[in-house]
Coordinates of C-alpha atoms in Angstrom, one line a residue:
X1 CA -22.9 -0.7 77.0
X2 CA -20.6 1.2 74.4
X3 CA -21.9 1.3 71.1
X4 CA -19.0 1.0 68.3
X5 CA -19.8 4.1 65.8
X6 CA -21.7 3.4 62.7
X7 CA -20.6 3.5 59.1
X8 CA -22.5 5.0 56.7
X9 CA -22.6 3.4 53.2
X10 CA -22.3 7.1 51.6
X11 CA -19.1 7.5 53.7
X12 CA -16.4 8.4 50.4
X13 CA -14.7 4.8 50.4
X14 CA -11.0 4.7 49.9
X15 CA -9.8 3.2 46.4
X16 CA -9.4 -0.1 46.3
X17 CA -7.1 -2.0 43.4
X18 CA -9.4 -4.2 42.0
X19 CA -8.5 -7.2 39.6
X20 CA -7.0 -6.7 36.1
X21 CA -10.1 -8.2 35.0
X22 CA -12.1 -5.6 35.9
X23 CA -10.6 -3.2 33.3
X24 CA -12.2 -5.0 30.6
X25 CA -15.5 -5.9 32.2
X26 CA -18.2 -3.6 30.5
X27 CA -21.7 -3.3 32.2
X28 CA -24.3 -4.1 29.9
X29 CA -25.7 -2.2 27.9
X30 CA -29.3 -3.8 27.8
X31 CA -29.6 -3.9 31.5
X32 CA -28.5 -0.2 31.9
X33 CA -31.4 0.0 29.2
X34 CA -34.3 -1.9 31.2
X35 CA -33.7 0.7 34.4
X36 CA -35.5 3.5 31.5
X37 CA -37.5 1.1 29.8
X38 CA -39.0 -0.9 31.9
X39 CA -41.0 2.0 33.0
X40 CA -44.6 0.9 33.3
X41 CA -45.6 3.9 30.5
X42 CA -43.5 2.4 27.9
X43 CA -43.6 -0.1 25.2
X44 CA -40.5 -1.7 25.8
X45 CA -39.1 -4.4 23.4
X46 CA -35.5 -4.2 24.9
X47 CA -35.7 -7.4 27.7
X48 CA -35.2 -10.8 26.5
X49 CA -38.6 -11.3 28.5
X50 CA -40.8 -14.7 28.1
X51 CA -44.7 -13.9 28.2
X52 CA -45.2 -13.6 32.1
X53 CA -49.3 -14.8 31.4
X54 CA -47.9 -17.6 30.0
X55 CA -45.9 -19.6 33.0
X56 CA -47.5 -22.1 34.9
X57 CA -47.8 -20.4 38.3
X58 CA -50.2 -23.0 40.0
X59 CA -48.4 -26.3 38.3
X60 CA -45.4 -24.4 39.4
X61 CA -46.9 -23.5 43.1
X62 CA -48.6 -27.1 43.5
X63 CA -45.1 -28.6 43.2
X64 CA -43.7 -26.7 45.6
X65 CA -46.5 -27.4 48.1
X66 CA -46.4 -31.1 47.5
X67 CA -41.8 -31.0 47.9
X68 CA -43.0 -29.1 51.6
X69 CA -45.9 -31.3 52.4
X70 CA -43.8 -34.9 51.4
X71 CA -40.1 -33.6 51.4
X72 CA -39.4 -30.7 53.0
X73 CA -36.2 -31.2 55.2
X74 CA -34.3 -32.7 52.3
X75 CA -36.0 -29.4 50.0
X76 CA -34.4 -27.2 52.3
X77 CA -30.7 -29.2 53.5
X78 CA -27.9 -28.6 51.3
X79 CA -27.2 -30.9 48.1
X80 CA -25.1 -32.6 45.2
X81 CA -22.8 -30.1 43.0
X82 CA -24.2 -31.7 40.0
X83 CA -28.0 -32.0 40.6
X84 CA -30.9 -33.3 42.0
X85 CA -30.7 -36.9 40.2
X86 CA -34.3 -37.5 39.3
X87 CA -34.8 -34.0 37.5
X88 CA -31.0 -34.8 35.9
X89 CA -32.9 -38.3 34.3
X90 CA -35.6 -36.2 33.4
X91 CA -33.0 -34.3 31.0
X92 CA -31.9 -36.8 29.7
X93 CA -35.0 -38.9 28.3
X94 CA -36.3 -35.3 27.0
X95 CA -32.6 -35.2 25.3
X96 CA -33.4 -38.4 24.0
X97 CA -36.4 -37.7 22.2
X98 CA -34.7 -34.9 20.4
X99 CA -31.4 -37.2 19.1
X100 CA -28.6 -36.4 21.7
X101 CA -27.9 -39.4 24.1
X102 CA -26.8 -38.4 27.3
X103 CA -26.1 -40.0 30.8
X104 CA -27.0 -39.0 34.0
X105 CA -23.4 -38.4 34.7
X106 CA -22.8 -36.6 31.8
X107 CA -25.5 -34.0 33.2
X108 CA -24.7 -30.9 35.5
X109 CA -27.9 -28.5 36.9
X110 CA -27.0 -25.1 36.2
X111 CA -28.7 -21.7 38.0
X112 CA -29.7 -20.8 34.6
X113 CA -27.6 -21.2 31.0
X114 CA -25.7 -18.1 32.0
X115 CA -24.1 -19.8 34.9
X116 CA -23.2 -22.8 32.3
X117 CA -21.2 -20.2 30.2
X118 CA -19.4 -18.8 33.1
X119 CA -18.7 -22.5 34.2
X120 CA -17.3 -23.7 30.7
X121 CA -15.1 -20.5 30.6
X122 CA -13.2 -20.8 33.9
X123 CA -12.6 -24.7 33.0
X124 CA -11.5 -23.9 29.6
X125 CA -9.5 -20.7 29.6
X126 CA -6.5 -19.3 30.7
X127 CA -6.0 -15.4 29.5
X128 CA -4.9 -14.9 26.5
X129 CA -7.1 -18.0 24.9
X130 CA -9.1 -17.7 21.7
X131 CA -12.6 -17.6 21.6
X132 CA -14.5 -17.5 18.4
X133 CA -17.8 -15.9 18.6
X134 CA -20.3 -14.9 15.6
X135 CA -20.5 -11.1 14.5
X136 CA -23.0 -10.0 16.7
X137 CA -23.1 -12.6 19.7
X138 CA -24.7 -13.0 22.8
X139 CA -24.1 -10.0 24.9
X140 CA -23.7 -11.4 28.5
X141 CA -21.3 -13.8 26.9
X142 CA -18.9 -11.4 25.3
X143 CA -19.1 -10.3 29.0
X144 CA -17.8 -13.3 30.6
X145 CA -15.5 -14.1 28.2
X146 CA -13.9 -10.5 28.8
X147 CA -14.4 -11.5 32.4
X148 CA -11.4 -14.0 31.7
X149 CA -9.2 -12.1 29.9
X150 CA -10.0 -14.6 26.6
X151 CA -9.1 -13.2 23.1
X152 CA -12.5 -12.5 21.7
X153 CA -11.9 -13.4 17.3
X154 CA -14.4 -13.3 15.2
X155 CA -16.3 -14.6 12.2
X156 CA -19.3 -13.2 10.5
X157 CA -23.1 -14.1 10.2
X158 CA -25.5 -14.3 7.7
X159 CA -29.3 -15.4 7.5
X160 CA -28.0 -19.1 7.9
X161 CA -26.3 -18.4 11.2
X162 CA -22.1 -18.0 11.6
X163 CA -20.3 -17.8 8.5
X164 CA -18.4 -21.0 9.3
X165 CA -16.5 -21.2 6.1
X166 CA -14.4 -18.4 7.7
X167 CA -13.4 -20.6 10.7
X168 CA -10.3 -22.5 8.8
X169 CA -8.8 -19.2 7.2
X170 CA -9.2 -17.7 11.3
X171 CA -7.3 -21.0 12.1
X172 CA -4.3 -20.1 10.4
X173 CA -3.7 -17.0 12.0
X174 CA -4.8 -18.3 15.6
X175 CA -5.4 -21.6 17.5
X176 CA -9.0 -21.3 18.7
X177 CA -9.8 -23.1 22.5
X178 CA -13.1 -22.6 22.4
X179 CA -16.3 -21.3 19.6
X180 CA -19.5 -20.0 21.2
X181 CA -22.3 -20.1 19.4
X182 CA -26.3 -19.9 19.9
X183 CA -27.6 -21.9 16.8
X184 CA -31.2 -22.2 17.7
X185 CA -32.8 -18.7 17.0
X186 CA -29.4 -16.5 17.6
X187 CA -29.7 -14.0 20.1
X188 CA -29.3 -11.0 19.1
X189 CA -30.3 -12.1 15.3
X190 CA -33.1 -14.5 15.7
X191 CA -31.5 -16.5 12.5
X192 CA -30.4 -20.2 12.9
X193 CA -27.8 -21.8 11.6
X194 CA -28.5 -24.1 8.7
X195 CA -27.4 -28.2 8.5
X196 CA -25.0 -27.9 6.0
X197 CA -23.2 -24.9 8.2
X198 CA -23.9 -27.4 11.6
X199 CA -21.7 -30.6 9.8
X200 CA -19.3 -27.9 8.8
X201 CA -18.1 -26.9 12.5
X202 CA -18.5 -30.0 14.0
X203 CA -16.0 -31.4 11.3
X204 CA -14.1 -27.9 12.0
X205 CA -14.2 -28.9 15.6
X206 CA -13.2 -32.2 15.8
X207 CA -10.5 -31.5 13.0
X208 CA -8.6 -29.2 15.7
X209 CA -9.7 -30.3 18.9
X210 CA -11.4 -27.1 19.6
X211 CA -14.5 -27.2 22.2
X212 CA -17.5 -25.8 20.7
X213 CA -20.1 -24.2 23.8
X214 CA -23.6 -24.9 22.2
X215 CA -25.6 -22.3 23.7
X216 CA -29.4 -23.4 23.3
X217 CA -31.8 -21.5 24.9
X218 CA -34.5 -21.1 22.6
X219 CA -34.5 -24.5 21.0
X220 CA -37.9 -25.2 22.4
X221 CA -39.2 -22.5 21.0
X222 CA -39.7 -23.3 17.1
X223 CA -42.7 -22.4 15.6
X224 CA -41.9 -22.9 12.4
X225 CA -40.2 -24.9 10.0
X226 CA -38.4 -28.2 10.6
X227 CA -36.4 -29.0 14.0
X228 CA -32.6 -29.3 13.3
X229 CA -30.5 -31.8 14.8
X230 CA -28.2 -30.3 17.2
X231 CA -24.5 -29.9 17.2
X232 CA -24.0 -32.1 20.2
X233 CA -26.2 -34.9 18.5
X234 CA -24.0 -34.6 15.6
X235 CA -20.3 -35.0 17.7
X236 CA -19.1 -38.8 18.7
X237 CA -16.0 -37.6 19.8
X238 CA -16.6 -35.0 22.8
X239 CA -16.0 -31.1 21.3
X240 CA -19.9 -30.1 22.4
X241 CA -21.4 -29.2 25.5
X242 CA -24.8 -28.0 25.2
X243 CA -26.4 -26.0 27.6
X244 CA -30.4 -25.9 28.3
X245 CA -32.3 -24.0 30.9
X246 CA -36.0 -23.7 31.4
X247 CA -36.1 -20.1 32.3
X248 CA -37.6 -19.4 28.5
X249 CA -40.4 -22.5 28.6
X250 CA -41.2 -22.9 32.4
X251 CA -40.4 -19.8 34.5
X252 CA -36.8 -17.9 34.3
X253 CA -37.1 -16.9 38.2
X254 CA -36.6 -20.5 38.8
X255 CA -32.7 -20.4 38.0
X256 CA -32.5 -23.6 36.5
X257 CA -30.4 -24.9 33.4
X258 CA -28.2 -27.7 32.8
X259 CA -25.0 -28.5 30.7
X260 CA -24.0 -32.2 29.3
X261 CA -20.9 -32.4 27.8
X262 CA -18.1 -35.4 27.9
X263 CA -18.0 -37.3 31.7
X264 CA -14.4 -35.9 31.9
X265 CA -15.9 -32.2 31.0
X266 CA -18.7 -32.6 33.2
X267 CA -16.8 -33.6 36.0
X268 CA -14.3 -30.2 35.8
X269 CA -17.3 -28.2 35.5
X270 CA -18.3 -29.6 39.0
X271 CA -15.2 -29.2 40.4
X272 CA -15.5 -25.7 39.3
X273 CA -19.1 -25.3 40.3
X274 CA -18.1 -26.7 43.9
X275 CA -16.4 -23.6 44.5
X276 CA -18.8 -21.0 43.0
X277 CA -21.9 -21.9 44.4
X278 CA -21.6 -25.2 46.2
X279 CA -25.2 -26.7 44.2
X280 CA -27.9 -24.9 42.4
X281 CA -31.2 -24.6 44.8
X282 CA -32.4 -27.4 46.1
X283 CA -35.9 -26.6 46.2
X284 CA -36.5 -25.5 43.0
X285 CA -34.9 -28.8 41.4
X286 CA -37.0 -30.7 43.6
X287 CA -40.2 -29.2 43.2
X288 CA -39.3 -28.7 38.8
X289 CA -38.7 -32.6 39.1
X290 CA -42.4 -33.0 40.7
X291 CA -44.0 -30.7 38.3
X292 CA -42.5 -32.4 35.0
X293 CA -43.6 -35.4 36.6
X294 CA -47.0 -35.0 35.7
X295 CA -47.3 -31.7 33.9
X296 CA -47.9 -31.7 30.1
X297 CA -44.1 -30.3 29.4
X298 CA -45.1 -30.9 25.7
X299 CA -48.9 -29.2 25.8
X300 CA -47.3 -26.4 27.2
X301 CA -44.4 -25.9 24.5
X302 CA -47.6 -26.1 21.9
X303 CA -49.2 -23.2 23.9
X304 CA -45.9 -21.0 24.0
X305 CA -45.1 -21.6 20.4
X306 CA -48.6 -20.8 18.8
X307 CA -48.4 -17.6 21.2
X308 CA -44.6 -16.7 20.3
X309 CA -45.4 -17.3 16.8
X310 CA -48.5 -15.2 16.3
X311 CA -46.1 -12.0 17.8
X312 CA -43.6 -12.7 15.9
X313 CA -45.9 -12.5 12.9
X314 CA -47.4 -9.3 14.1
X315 CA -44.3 -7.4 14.5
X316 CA -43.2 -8.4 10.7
X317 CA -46.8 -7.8 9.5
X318 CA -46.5 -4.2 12.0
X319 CA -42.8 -3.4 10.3
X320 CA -44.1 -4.1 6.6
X321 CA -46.9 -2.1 7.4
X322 CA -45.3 1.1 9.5
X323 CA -41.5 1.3 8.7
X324 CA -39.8 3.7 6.5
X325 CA -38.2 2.6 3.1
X326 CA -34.8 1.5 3.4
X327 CA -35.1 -0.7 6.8
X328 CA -34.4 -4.3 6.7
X329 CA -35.2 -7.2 9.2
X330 CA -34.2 -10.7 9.9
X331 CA -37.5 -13.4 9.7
X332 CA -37.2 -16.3 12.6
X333 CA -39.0 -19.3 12.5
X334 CA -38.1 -19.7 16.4
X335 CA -37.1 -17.7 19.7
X336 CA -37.7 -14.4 21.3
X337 CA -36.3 -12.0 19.5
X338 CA -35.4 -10.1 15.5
X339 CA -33.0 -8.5 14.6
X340 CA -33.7 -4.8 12.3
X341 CA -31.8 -2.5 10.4
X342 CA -32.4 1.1 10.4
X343 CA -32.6 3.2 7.2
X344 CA -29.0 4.6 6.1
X345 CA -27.5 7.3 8.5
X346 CA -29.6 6.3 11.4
X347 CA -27.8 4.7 14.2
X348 CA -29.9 3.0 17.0
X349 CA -28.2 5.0 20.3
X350 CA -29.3 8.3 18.9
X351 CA -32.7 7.3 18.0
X352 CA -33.2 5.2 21.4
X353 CA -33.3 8.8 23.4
X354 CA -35.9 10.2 20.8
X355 CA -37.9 6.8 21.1
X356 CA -38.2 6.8 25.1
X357 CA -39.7 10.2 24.2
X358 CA -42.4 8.1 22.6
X359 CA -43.0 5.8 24.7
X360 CA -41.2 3.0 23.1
X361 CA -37.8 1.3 23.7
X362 CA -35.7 -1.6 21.8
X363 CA -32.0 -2.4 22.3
X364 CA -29.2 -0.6 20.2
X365 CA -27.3 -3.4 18.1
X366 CA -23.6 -1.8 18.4
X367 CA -22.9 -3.7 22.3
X368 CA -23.5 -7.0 20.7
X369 CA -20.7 -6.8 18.3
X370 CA -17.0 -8.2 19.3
X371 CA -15.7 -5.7 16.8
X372 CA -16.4 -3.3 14.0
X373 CA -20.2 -2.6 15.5
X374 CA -23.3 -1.5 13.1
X375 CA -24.8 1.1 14.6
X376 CA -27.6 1.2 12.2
X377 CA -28.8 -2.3 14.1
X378 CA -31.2 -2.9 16.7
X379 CA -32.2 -5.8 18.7
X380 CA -36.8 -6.0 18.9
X381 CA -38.5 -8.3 21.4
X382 CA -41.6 -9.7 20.8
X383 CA -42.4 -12.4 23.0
X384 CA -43.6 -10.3 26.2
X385 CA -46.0 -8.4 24.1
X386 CA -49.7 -9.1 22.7
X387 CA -49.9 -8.2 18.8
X388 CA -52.2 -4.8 19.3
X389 CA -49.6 -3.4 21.8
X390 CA -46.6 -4.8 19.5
X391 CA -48.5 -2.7 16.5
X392 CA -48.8 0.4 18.3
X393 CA -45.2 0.3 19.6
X394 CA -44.1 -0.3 15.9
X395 CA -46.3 2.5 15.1
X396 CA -44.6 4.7 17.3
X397 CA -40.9 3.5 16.4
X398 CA -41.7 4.3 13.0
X399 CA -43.2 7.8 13.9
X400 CA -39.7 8.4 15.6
X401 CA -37.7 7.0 12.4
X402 CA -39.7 9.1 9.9
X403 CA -39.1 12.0 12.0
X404 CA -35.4 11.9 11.2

């Protein structure tokens, strides 16, 4: 027998003319960032990383023993675009308890929140559409959005979240399709955005018939101050669609979020979703529905915010104590992340180089920005670190700071 010769995958490929698209897809900055400082010898505070010692690995592996040992055909056969239906009712009774009434048809399983942002763009825009983001935004948003060719405007943040007294002077320039927004301990900022501000842009919303995408990933995750209703609980006339996901209480390997939005939204997002994936996994929605079943959801979002709360507390205690004079930082009451400010003149890509050298990594702010980027900013994790490592890596940013 003849054996056909064998291509090599270093073999120079010929140039192929890829999409239009492509030309305004950036990669991203944080994950080009986490191939350095990931790096087992440093302090990295760069990854939007949950607590690994904190997911429940047995609940989570008992759940998927009990889908194999009572279910495992159906785990493993192919499934509905929108969901496995009793993990889809558990979403909405915990939806319920927080004010937002939702039915099961009005709920889509996502593989993660980032697939729900991908979903709601390619139902909502064609190119050239206006999407209004807060100045910084969500990184791996700005992405997707580029992704679809959308006309990224923008209006600007503050300690109370998006500045949305600026939305009806943008409106008269522009007709906005969709605004993006995370209001729940903002990634990159870690600020939320206050009631008065949420009534504002759901008035703004309904006012122009402009869908607002209510990113929430971090909701869970208050620990402190009072919960805030959210902007879907707030809308009786269809502009939200909120997105969950459990990657940042339960596990994020799982892949699993979920959007709920208007019946006639929902359904175009599973339209759309029948032809990027077909369903989200089966087994993991089956085995997530078994562990909520009898697993203390609520027990365990005490444990993650008393833990996320005492880091964030040592990295402001660890910045007031170690930083130099003239930097500034954002205080969260919920989330993953802060957002700092580096003294005048010092821009966080020419001191990210200098801090690897120490053994200590963070995100530079400027990729977050839609426009007009601060390089002065930079993005600090503090949920995948205990407080005596989060000190010493403050320690050293500081040592790197002072040194300029």
């Amino acid at each position: 027998m003849t054996l056909a010769a064998t291509t090599h995958l270093n073999t120079p490929a010929v140039s192929l003319p890829l999409a239009q698209r492509m030309s305004r897809m950036k990669t991203s900055a944080v994950r080009e960032i986490l191939k350095v400082a990931e790096r087992p010898d440093i302090l990295s505070f760069a990854g939007g990383l949950p607590a690994p010692e904190l997911f429940p690995v047995e609940a989570i592996a008992q759940a998927h023993a009990e889908v194999f040992a009572h279910e495992g055909p159906a785990a493993l056969q192919y499934s509905t675009t929108e969901g496995y239906g009793p993990l889809r009712e558990w979403i909405c009774a915990h939806l319920a308890e927080r004010g937002l009434s939702a039915t099961i048809d009005q709920v889509i399983i996502t593989a993660g929140s980032q697939q729900g942002i991908d979903l709601v763009a390619k139902v909502m825009l064609d190119p050239g559409d206006v999407v209004v983001v807060e100045n910084p935004s969500y990184l791996a948003a700005l992405q997707n959005f580029d992704g679809y060719q959308a006309r990224i405007e923008y209006v600007g943040s503050d300690d109370e979240g998006m500045r949305v007294d600026e939305l009806e002077a943008l409106a008269t320039r522009c007709r906005p399709k969709l605004i993006y927004i995370v209001p729940n301990f903002h990634n990159p900022k870690g600020t939320t955005l206050s009631l008065e501000r949420r009534h504002a842009l759901v008035r703004f919303a309904q006012k122009h018939r402009v869908l607002i995408l209510e990113d929430n990933p971090y909701g869970e995750l208050r620990f402190r101050g009072e919960a805030l209703p959210s902007l879907a609980s707030l809308d009786d006339m269809g502009v939200v669609v909120q997105l969950g996901t459990f990657s940042k209480t339960l596990a994020p390997g799982l892949r699993l979020g979920w959007a709920v939005g208007s019946r006639e939204l929902t359904r175009s997002l599973t339209i759309v979703k029948q032809s990027t994936d077909l369903h989200t996994g089966t087994l993991a929605q089956r085995a997530t529905a078994r562990l909520l079943a009898k697993f203390d959801y609520d027990a365990h979002l005490t444990r993650l915010r008393a833990v996320y709360g005492q880091r964030c507390q040592a990295m402001l205690d660890s910045l007031e104590a170690h930083m130099p004079e003239g930097t500034r930082w954002t205080r969260p009451d919920g989330g993953m992340f802060l957002w700092a400010e580096l003294p005048r003149g010092m821009r966080g890509e020419d001191i990210l180089p200098r801090a690897i050298e120490q053994k200590v990594a963070f995100v530079p702010g400027s990729p977050f920005f839609a426009a007009h980027p601060k390089a002065q900013c930079i993005r600090l994790n503090y949920s995948n670190r205990p407080p005596e490592l989060i000190d010493e890596g403050m320690r050293r940013l500081a040592s790197v700071l002072a040194a300029q």
